[in-house]
Short mmCIF file of C-alpha atoms and ligand atoms in Angstrom, two decimals:
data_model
loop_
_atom_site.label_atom_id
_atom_site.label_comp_id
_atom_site.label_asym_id
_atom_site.label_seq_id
_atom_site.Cartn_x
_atom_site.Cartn_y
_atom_site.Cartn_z
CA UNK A 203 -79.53 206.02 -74.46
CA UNK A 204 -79.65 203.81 -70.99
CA UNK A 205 -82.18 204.67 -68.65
CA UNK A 206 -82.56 203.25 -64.90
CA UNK A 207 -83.51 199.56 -65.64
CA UNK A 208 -84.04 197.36 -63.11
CA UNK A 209 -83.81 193.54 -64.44
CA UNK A 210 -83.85 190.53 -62.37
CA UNK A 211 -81.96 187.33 -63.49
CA UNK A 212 -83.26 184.24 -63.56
CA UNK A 213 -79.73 182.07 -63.04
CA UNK A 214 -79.85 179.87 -59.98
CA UNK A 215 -76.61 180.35 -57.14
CA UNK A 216 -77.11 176.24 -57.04
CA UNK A 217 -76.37 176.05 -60.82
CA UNK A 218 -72.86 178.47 -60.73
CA UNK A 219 -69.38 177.24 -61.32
CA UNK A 220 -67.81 179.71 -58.64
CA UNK A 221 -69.17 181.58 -55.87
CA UNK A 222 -67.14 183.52 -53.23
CA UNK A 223 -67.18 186.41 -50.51
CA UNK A 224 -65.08 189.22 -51.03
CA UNK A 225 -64.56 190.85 -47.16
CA UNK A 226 -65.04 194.36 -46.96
CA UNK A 227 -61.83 196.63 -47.93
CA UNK A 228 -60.51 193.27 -50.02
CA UNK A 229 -59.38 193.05 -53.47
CA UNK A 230 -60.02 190.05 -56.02
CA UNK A 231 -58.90 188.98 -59.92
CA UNK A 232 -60.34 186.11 -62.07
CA UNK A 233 -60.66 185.47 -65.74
CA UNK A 234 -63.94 185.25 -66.96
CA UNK A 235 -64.21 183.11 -70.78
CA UNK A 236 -66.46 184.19 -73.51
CA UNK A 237 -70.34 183.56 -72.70
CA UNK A 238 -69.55 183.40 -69.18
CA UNK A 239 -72.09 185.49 -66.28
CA UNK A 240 -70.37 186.91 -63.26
CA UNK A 241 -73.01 188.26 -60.79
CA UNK A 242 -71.87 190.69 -58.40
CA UNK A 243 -73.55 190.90 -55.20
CA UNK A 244 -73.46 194.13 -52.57
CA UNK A 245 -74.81 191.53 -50.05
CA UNK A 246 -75.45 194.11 -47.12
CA UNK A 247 -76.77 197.31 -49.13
CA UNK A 248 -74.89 200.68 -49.94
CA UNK A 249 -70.71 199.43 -50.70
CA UNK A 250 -69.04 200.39 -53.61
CA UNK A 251 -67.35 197.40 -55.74
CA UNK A 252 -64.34 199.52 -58.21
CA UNK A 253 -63.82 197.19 -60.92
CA UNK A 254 -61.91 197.36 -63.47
CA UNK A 255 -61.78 194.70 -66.85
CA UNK A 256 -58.94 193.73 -69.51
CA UNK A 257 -59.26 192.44 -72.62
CA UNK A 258 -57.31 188.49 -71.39
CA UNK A 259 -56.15 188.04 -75.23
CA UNK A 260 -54.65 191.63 -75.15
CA UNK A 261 -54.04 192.54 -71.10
CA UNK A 262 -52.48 196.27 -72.37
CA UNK A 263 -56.46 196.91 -73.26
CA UNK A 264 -58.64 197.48 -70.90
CA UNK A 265 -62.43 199.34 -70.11
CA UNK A 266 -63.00 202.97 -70.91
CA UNK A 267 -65.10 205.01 -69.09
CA UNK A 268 -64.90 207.83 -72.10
CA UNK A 269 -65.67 205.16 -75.06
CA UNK A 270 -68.28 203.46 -72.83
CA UNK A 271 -70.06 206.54 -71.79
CA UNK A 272 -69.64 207.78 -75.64
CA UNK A 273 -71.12 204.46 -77.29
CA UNK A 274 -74.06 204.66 -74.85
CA UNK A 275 -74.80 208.26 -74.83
CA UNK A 276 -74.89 208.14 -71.15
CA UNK A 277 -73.17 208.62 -68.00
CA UNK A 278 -74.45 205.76 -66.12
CA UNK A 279 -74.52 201.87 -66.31
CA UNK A 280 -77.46 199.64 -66.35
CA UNK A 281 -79.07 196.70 -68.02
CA UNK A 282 -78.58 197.60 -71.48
CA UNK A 283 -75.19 198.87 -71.01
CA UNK A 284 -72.27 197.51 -73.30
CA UNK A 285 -68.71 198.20 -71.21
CA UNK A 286 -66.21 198.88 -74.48
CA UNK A 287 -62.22 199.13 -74.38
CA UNK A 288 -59.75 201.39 -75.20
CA UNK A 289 -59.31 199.69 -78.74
CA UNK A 290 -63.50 200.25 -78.76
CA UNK A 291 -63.53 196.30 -78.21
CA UNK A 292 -66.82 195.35 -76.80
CA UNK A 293 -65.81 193.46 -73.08
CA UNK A 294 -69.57 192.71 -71.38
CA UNK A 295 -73.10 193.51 -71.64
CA UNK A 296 -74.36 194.39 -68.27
CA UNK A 297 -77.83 191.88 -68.52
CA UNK A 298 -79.69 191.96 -65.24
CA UNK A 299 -79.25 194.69 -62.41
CA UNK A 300 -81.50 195.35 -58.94
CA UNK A 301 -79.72 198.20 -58.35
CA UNK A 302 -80.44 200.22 -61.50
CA UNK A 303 -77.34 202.65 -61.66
CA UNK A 304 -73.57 202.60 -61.24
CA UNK A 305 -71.19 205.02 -61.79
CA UNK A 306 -68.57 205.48 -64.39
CA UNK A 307 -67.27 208.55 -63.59
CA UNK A 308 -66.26 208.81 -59.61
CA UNK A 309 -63.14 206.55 -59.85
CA UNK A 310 -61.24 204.69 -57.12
CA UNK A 311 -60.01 206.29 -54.21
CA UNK A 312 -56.38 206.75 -53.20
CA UNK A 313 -53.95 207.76 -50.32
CA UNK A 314 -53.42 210.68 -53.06
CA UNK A 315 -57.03 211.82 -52.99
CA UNK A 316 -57.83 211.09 -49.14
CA UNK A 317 -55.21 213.72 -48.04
CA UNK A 318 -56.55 215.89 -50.11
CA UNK A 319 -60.43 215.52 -49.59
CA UNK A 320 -60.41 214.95 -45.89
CA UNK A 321 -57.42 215.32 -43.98
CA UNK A 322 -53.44 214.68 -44.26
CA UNK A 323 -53.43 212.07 -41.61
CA UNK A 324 -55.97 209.82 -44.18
CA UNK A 325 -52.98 209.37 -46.16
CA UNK A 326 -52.17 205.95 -44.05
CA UNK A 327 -55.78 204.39 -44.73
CA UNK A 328 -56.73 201.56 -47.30
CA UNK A 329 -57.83 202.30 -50.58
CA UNK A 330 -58.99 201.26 -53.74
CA UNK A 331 -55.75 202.11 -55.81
CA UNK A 332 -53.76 200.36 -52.93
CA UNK A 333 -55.54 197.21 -53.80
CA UNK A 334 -55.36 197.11 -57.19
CA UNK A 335 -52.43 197.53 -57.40
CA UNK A 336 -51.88 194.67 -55.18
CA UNK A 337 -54.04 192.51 -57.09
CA UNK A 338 -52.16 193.72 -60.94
CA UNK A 339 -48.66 192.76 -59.17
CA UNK A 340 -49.62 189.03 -57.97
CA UNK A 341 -51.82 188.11 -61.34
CA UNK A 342 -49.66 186.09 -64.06
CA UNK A 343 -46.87 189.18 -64.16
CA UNK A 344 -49.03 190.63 -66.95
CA UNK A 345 -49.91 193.59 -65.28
CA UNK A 346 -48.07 196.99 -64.03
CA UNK A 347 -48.90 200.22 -63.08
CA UNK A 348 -49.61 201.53 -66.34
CA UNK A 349 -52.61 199.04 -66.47
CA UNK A 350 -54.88 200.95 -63.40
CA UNK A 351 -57.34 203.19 -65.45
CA UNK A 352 -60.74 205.13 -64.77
CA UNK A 353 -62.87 202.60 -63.17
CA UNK A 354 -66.53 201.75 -62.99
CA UNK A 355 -68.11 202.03 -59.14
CA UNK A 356 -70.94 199.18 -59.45
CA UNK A 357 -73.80 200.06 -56.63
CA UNK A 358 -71.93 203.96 -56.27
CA UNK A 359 -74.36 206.94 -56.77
CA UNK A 360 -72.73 209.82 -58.05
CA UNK A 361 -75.13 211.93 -59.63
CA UNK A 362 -74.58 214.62 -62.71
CA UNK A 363 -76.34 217.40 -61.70
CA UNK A 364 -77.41 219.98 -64.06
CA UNK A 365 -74.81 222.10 -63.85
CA UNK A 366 -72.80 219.44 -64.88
CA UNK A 367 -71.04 218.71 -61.55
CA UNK A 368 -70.54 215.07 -59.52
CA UNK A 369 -71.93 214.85 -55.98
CA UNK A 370 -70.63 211.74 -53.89
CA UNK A 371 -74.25 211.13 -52.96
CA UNK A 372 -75.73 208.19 -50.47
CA UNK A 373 -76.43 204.93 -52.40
CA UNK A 374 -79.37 203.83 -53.99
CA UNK A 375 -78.21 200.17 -53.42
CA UNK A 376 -80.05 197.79 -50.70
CA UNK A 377 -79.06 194.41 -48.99
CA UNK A 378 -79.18 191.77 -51.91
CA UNK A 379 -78.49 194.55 -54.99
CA UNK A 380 -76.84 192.60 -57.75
CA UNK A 381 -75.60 193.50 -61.50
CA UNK A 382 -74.77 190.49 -63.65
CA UNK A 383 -72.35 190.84 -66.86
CA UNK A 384 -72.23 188.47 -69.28
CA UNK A 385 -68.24 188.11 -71.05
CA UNK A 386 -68.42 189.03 -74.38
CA UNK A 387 -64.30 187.87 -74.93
CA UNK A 388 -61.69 186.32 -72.60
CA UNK A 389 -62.20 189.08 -70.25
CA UNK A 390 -59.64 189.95 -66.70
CA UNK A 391 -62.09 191.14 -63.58
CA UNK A 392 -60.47 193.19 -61.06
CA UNK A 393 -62.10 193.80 -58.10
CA UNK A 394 -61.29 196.64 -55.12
CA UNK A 395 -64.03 196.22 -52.18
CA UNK A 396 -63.87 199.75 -51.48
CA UNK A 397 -62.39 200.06 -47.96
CA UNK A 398 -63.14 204.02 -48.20
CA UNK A 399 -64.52 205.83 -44.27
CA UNK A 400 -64.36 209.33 -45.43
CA UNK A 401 -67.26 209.86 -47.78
CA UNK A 402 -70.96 208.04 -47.90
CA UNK A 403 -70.28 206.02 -50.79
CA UNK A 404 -70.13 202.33 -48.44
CA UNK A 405 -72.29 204.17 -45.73
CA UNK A 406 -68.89 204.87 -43.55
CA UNK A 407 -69.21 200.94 -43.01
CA UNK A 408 -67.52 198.77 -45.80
CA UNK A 409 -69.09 195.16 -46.09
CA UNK A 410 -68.51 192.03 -48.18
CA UNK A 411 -69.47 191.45 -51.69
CA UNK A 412 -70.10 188.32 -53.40
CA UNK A 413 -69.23 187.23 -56.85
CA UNK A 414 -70.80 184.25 -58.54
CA UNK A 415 -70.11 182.70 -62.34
CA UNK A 416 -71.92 180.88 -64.37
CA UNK A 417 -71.00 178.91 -67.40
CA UNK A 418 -72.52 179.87 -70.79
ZN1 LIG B 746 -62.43 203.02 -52.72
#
């Protein structure tokens, strides 16, 4: 069972192979290969980053919430964590994170669930599923609609309480929070910079992320 590990990494930005800003409310997909570290940073404090990740050798296969959380015994991510797909493949090992938590369980917002947690006339904003689904339709042609699935919120809070219910709570993320994954296959990123205003899960002001790779 995970508990709330904070781990710093000791990879230098000067030694990466890639390194780019992802604006606030944007969307991004890259292949990472075996061995290889993506960092992800929340560069201002408190945004949400939904990504989801595909098995590259087998795109139909991609990250479950339901095997990770059952493989781990635990709701939330942290160093330590293995991310496992569908097939129970094992994707990345989450190993260094500032933040210390990130939720599996929230999922990505939608025009679907803005109307119906805040108001009808949300139904015209930018979300999450919006840019996924952008970001599925332009990569290689080896991705549809079928492929979106429960997503993991890295730098989201949303806490279990006893009861057993969620609560969208403020983040426990600050200005230069970073989780780093290291590929554990040919592994698809995909990347929705939540764009969400409605709830306190980007602090109603959605901000850049930055992703950096290193080689193995
Ligand atoms: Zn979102």
């Amino acid at each position: 069972m995970t508990v709330m590990t904070k781990v710093k990494s000791s990879r230098k930005e000067s030694e990466a192979i890639y390194n780019k800003t992802i604006p606030a409310g944007e969307g991004w997909m890259h292949e990472l290969k075996k061995g290889q570290v993506i960092r992800i940073v929340d560069l201002e404090g408190n945004q949400a980053a939904d990504t989801l990740f595909y098995d590259a050798e087998s795109p139909e296969d991609h990250y479950s919430a339901v095997a990770t959380i059952a493989r781990q015994g635990n709701v939330y991510l942290t160093t330590g964590s293995t991310l496992v797909a569908e097939s129970g493949k094992e994707l990345l090992t989450i190993v260094a994170d500032t933040c210390g938590r990130h939720d599996t369980i929230g999922g990505a917002c939608s025009a679907q669930s803005n109307t119906v947690r805040y108001a009808h006339d949300k139904l015209s904003m930018h979300n999450c599923r919006d840019t996924f689904m952008l970001q599925l339709a332009h990569y290689k042609g080896e991705y549809l609609k079928r492929d979106l699935a429960p997503n993991i919120n890295f730098f989201m809070n949303v806490p279990v309480t006893p009861e057993g219910g969620l609560q969208f709570a403020d983040g426990i993320s600050a200005p230069g929070c970073y989780v780093e994954l290291e590929s554990l296959c040919e592994t698809t990123v995909l990347i929705s910079n939540c764009p969400q205003l409605n709830n306190p899960c980007n602090a109603y002001n959605p901000t850049p992320i930055q992703v950096i790779i290193w080689d193995k």
